[in-house]
Short mmCIF file of N, CA and C in Angstrom, two decimals:
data_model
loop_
_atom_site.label_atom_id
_atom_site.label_comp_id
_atom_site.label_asym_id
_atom_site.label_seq_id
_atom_site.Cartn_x
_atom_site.Cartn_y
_atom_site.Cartn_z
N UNK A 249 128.53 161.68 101.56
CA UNK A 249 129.13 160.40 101.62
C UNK A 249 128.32 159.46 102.48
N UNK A 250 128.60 158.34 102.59
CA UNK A 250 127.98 157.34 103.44
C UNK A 250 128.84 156.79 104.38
N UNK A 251 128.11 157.04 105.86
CA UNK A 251 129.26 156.26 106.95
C UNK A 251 129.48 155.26 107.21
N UNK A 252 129.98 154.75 107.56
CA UNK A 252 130.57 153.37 108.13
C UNK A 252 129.85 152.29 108.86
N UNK A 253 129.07 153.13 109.59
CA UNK A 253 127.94 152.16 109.87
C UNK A 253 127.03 151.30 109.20
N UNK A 254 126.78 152.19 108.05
CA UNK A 254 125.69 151.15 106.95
C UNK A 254 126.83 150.42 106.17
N UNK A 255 127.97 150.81 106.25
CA UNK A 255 128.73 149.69 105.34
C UNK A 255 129.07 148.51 105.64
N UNK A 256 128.67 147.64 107.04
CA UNK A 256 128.56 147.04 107.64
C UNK A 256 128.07 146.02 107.43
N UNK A 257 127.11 146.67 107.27
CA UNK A 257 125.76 145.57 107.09
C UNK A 257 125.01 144.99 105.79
N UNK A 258 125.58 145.53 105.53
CA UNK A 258 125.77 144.84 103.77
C UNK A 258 126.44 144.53 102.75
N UNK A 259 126.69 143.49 102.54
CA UNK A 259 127.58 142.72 101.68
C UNK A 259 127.69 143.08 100.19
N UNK A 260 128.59 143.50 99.20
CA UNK A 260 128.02 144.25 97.63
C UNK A 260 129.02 142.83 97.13
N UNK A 261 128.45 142.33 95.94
CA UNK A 261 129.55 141.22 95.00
C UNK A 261 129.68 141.98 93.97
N UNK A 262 130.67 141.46 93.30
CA UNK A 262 131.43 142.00 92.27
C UNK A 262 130.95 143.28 91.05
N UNK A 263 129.60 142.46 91.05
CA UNK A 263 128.78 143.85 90.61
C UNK A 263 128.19 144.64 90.91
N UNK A 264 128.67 145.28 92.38
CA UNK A 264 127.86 145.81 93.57
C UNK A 264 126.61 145.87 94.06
N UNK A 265 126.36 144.50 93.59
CA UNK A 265 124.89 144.48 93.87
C UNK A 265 124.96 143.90 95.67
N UNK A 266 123.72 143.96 96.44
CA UNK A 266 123.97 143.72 97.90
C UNK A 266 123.63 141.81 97.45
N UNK A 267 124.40 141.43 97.97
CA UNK A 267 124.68 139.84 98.39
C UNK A 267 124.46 139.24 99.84
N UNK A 268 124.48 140.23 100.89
CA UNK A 268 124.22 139.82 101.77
C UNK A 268 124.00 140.80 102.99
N UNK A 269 123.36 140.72 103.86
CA UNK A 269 122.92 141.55 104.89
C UNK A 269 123.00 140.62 106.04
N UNK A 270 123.63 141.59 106.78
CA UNK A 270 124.41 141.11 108.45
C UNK A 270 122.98 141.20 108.89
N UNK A 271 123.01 140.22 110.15
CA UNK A 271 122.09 140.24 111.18
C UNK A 271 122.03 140.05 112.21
N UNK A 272 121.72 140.34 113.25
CA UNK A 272 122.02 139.49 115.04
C UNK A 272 120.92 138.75 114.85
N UNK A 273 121.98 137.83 115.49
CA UNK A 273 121.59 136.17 115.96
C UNK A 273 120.29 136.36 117.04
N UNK A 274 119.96 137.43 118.03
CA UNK A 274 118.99 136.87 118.86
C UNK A 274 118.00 138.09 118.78
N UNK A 275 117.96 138.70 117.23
CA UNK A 275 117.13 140.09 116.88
C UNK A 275 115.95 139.76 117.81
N UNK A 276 115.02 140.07 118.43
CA UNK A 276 113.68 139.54 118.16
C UNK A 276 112.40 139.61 117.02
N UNK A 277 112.90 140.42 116.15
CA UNK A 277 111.91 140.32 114.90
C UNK A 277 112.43 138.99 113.91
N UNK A 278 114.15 138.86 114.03
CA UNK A 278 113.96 138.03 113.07
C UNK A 278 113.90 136.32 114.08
N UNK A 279 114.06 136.24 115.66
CA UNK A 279 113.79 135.28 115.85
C UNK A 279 112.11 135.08 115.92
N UNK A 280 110.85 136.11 115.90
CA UNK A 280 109.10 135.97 115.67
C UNK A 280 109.17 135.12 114.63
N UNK A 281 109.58 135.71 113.47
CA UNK A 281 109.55 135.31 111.54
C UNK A 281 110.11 134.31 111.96
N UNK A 282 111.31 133.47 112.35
CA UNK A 282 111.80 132.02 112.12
C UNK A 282 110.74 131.27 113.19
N UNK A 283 110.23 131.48 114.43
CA UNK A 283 109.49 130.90 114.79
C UNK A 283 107.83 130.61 114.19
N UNK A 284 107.79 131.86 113.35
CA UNK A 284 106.20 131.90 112.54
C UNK A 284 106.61 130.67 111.32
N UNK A 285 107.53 130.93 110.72
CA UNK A 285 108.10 129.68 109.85
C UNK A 285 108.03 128.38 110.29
N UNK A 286 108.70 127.81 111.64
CA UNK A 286 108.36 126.63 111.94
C UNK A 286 107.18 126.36 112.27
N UNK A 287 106.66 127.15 112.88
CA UNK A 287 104.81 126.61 112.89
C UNK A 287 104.14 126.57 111.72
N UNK A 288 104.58 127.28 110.48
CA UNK A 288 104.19 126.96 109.27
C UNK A 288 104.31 125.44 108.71
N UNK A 289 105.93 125.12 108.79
CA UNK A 289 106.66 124.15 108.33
C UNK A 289 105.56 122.61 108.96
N UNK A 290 105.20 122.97 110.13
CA UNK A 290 105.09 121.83 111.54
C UNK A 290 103.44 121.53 110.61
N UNK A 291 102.52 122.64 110.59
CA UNK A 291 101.55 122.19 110.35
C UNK A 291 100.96 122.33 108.80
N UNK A 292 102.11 122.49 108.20
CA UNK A 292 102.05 121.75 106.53
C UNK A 292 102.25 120.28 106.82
N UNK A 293 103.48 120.13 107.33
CA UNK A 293 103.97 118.70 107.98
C UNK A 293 102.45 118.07 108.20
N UNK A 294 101.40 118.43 109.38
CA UNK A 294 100.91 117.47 109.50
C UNK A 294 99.63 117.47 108.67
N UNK A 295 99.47 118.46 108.07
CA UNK A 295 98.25 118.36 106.93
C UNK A 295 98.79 117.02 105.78
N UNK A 296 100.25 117.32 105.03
CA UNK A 296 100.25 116.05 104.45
C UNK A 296 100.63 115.00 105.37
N UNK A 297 100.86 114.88 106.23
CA UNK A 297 100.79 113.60 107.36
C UNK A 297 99.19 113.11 107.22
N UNK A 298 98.32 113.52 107.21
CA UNK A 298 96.81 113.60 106.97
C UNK A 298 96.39 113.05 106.02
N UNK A 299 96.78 113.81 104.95
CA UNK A 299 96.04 113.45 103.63
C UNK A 299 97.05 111.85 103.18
N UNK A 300 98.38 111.63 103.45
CA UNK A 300 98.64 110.35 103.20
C UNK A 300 97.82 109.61 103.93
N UNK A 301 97.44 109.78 105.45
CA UNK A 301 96.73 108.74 105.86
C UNK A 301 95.46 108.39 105.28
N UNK A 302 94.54 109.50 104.65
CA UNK A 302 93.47 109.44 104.05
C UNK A 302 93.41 108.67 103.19
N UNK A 303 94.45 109.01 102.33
CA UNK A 303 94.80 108.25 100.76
C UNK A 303 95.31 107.21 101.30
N UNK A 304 95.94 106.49 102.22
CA UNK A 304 96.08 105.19 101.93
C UNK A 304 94.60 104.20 102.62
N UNK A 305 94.19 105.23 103.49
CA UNK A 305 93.38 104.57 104.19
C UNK A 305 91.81 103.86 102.66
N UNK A 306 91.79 104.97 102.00
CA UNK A 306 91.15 104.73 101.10
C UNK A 306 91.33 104.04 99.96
N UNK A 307 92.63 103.98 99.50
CA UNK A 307 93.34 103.00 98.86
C UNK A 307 93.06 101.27 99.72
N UNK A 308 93.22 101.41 100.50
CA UNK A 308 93.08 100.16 101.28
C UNK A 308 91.50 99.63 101.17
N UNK A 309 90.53 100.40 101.05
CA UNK A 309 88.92 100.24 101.15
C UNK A 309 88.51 99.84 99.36
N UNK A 310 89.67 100.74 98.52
CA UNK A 310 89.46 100.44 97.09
C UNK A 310 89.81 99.16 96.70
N UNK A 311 91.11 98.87 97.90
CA UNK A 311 91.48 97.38 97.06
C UNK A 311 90.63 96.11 97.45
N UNK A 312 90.13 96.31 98.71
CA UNK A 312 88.98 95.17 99.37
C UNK A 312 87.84 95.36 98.64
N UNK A 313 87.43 96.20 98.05
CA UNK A 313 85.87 96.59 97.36
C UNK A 313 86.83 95.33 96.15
N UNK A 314 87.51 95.96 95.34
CA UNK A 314 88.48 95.44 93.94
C UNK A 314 88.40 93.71 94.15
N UNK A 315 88.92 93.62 95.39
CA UNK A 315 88.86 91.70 95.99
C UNK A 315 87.81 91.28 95.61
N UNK A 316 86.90 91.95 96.32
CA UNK A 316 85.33 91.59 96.03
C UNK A 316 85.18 90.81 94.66
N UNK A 317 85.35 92.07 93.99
CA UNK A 317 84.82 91.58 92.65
C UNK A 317 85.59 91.00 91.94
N UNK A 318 87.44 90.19 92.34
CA UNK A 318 87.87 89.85 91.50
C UNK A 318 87.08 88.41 92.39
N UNK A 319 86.28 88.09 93.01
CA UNK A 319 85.99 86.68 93.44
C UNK A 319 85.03 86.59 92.71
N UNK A 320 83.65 87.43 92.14
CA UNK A 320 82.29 87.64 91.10
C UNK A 320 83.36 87.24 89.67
N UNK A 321 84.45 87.82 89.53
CA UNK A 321 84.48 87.90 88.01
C UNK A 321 85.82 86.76 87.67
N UNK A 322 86.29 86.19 88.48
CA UNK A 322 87.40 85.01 88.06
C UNK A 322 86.71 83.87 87.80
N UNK A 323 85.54 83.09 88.72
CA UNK A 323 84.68 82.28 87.98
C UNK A 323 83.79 82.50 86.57
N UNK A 324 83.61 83.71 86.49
CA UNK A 324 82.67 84.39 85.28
C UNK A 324 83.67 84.14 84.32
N UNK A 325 85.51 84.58 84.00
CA UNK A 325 86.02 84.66 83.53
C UNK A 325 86.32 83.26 83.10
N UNK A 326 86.73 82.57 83.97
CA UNK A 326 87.06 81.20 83.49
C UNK A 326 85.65 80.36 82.93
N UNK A 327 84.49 80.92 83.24
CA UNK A 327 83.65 79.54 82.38
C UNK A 327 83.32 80.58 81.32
N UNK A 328 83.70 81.52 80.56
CA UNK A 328 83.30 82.03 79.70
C UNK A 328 82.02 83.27 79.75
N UNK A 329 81.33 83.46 80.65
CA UNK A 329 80.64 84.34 80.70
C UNK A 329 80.78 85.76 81.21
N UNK A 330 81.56 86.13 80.14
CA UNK A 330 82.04 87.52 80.05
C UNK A 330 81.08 88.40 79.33
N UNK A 331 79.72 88.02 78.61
CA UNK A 331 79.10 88.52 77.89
C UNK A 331 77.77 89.17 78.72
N UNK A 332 77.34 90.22 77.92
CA UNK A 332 76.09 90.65 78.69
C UNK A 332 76.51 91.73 79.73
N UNK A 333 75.47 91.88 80.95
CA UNK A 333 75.58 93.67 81.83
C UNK A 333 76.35 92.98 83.09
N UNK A 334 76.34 91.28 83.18
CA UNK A 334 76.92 90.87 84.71
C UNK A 334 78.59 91.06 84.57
N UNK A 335 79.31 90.84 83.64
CA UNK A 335 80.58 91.02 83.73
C UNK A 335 80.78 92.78 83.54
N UNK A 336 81.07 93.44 84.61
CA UNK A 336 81.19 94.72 84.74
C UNK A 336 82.72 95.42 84.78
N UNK A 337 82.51 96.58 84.78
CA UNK A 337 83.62 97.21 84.66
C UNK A 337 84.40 97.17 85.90
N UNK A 338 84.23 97.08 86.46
CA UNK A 338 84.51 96.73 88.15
C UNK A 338 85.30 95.50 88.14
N UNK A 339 84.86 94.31 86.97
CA UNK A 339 85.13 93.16 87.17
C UNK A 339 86.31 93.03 86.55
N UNK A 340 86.46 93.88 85.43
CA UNK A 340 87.65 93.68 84.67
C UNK A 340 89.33 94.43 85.44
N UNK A 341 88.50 95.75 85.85
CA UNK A 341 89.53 96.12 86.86
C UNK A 341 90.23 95.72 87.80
N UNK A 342 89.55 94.90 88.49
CA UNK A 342 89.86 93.88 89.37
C UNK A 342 90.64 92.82 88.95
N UNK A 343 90.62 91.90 87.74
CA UNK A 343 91.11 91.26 87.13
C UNK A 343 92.91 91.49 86.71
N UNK A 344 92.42 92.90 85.95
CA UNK A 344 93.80 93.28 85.66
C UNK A 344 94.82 94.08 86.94
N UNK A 345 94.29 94.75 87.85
CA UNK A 345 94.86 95.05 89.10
C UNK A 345 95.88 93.90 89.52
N UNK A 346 94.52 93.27 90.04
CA UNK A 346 95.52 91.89 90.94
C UNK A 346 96.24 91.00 90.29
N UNK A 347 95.46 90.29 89.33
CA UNK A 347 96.28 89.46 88.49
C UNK A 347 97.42 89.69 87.65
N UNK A 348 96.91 90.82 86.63
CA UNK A 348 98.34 91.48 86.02
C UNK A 348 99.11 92.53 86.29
N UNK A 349 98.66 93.15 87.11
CA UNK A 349 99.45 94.47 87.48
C UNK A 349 99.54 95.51 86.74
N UNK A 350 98.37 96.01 85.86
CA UNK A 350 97.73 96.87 85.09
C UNK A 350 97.04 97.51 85.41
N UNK A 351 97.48 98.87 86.04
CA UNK A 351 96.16 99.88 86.49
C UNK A 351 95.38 100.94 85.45
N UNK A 352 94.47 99.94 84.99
CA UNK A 352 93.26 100.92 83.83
C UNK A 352 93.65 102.20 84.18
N UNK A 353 93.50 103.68 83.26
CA UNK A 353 93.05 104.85 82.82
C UNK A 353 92.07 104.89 83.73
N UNK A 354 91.47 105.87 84.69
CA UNK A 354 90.25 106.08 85.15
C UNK A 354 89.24 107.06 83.92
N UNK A 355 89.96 108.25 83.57
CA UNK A 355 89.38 108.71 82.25
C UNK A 355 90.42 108.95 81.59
N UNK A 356 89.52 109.26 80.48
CA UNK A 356 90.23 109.68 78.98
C UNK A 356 90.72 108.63 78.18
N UNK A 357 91.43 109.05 77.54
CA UNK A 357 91.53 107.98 76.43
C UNK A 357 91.86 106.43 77.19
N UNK A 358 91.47 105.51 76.12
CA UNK A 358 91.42 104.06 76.96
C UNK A 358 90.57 103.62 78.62
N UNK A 359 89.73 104.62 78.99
CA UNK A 359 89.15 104.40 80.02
C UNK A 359 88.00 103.73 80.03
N UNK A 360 87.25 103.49 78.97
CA UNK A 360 86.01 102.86 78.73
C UNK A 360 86.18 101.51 78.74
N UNK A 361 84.69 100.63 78.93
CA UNK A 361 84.63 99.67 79.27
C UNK A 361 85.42 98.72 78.45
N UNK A 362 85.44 98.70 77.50
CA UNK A 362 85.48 98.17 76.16
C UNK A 362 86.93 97.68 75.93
N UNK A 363 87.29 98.89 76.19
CA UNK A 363 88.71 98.93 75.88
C UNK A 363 89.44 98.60 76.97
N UNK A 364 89.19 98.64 78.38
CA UNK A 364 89.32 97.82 79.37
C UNK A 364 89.17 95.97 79.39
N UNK A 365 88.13 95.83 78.67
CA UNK A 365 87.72 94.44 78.58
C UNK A 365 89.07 94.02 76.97
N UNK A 366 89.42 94.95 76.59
CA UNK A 366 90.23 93.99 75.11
C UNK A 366 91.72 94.31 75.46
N UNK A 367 92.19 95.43 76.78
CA UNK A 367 93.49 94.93 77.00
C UNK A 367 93.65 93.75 78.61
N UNK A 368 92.42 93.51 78.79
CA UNK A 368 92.38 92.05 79.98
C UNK A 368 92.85 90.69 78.98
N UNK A 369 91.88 90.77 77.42
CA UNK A 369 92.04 89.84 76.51
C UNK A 369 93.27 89.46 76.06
N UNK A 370 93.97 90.83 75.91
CA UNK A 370 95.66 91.10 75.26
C UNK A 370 96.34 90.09 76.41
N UNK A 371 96.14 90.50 77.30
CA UNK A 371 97.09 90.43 78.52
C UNK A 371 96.73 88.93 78.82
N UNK A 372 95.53 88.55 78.52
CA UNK A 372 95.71 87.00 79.02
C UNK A 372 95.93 85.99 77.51
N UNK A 373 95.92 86.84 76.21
CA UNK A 373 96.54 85.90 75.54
C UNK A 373 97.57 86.05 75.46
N UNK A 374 98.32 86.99 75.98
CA UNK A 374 99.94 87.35 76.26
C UNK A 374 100.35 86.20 77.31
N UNK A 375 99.78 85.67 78.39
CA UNK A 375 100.11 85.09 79.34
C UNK A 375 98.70 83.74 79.48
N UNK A 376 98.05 83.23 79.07
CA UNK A 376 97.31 82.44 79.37
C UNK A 376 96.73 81.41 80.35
N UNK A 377 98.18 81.28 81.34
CA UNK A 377 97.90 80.30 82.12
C UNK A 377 97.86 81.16 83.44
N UNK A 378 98.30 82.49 83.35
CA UNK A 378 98.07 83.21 84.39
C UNK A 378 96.71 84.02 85.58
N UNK A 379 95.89 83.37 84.42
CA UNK A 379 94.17 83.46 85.39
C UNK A 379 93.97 81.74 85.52
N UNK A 380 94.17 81.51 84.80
CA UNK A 380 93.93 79.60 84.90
C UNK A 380 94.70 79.42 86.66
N UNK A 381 95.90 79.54 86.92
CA UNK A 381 96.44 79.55 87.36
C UNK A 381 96.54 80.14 89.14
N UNK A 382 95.82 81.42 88.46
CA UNK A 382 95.66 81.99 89.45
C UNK A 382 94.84 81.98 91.18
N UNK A 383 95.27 81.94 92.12
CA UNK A 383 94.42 81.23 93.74
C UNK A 383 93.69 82.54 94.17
N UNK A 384 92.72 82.37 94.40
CA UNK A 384 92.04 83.83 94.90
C UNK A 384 92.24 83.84 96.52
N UNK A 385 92.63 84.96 96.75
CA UNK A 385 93.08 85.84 98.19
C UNK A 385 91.73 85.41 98.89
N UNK A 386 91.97 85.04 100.13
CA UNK A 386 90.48 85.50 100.96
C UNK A 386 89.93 86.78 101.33
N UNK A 387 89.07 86.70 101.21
CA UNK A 387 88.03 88.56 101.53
C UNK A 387 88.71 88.63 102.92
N UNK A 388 89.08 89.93 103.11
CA UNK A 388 89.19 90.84 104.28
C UNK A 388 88.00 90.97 104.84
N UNK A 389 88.50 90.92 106.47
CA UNK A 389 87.18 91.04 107.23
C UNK A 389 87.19 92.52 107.66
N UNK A 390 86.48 93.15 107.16
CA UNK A 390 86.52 94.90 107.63
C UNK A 390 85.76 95.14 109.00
N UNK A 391 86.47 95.75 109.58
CA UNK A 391 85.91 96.11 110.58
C UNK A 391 85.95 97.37 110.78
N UNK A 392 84.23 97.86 111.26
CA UNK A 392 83.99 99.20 111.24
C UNK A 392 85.12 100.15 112.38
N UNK A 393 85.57 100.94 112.31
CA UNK A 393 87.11 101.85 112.94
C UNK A 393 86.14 103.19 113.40
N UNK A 394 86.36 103.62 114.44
CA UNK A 394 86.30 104.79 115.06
C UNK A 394 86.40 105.62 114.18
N UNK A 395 86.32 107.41 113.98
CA UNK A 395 86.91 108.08 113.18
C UNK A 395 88.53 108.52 114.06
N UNK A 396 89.68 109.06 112.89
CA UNK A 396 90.64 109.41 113.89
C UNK A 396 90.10 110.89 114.75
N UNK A 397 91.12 111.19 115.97
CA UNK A 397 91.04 111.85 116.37
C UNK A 397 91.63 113.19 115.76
N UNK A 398 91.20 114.23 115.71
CA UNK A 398 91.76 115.65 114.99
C UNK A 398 93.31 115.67 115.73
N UNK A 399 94.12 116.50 115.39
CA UNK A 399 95.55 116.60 115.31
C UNK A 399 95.00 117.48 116.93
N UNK A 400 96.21 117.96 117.73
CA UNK A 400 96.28 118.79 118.77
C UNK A 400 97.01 120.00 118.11
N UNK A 401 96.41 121.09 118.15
CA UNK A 401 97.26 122.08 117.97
C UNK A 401 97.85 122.94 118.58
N UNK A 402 98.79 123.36 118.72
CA UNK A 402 100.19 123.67 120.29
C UNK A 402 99.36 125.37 119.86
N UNK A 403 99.24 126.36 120.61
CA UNK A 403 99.22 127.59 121.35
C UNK A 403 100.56 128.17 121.39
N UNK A 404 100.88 129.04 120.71
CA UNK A 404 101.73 129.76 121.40
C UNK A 404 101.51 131.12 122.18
#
């Protein structure tokens, strides 16, 4: 038979399968494992704490490069000289970013130049007066930034 002691400590549901297992609150194996967990938890935490800063920080460098060229390609656009290697892919992106709020395909289907340059066309004979119209932002003044400092990591 089985004594009383192990019946204790484990919980059986309806289909006697075990459902639950008793534990003390101040085991020390299972308070190591919950403390190895939060140092897990803490420095997942700050790895994506990290990589958002990365990504926006770079997002932020993409959209000032993007400024750039929507100031090269809004005069190009409005006097007609969209033709030839000076109106670039860069230029159209920029165009449709800021002005329409259309973020091109980077690849695959619809990512090419082409097809970039004939839904800018769509979009401004959809709306026409909306590059006419449009006031260009002033360039950001970038200023070169330190690198950040690495995270501190606690010792236990």
């Amino acid at each position: 038979g089985t004594s009383l002691d192990k019946a204790a400590k484990v919980r059986l549901c309806n289909l006697g399968l075990v459902a639950n297992h008793s534990a003390f609150v101040n085991n020390p194996e299972r308070l190591s494992r919950l403390e190895s967990q939060l140092r897990l938890q803490q420095s997942i935490g700050s790895i994506h704490e990290i990589q958002q800063q990365a990504n926006e920080a770079s997002r932020k460098k993409e959209d000032a490069e993007l400024l750039a060229h929507l100031h090269e390609a809004l005069p190009m656009w409005r006097s007609g000289a969209t033709g030839g290697n000076k109106f670039k892919k860069n230029h159209i992106k920029a165009m449709l970013v800021f002005i329409f709020g259309i973020t091109p395909p980077k690849s695959g289907p619809g990512s090419r130049k082409e097809q970039w340059k004939a839904s800018l066309q769509a979009a401004d004979q959809k709306e026409p007066a909306r590059i006419q119209n449009y006031t260009l932002p002033p360039l950001p003044i970038i200023l070169p930034q330190a690198p950040a400092p690495a995270p501190a990591q606690s010792s236990s």
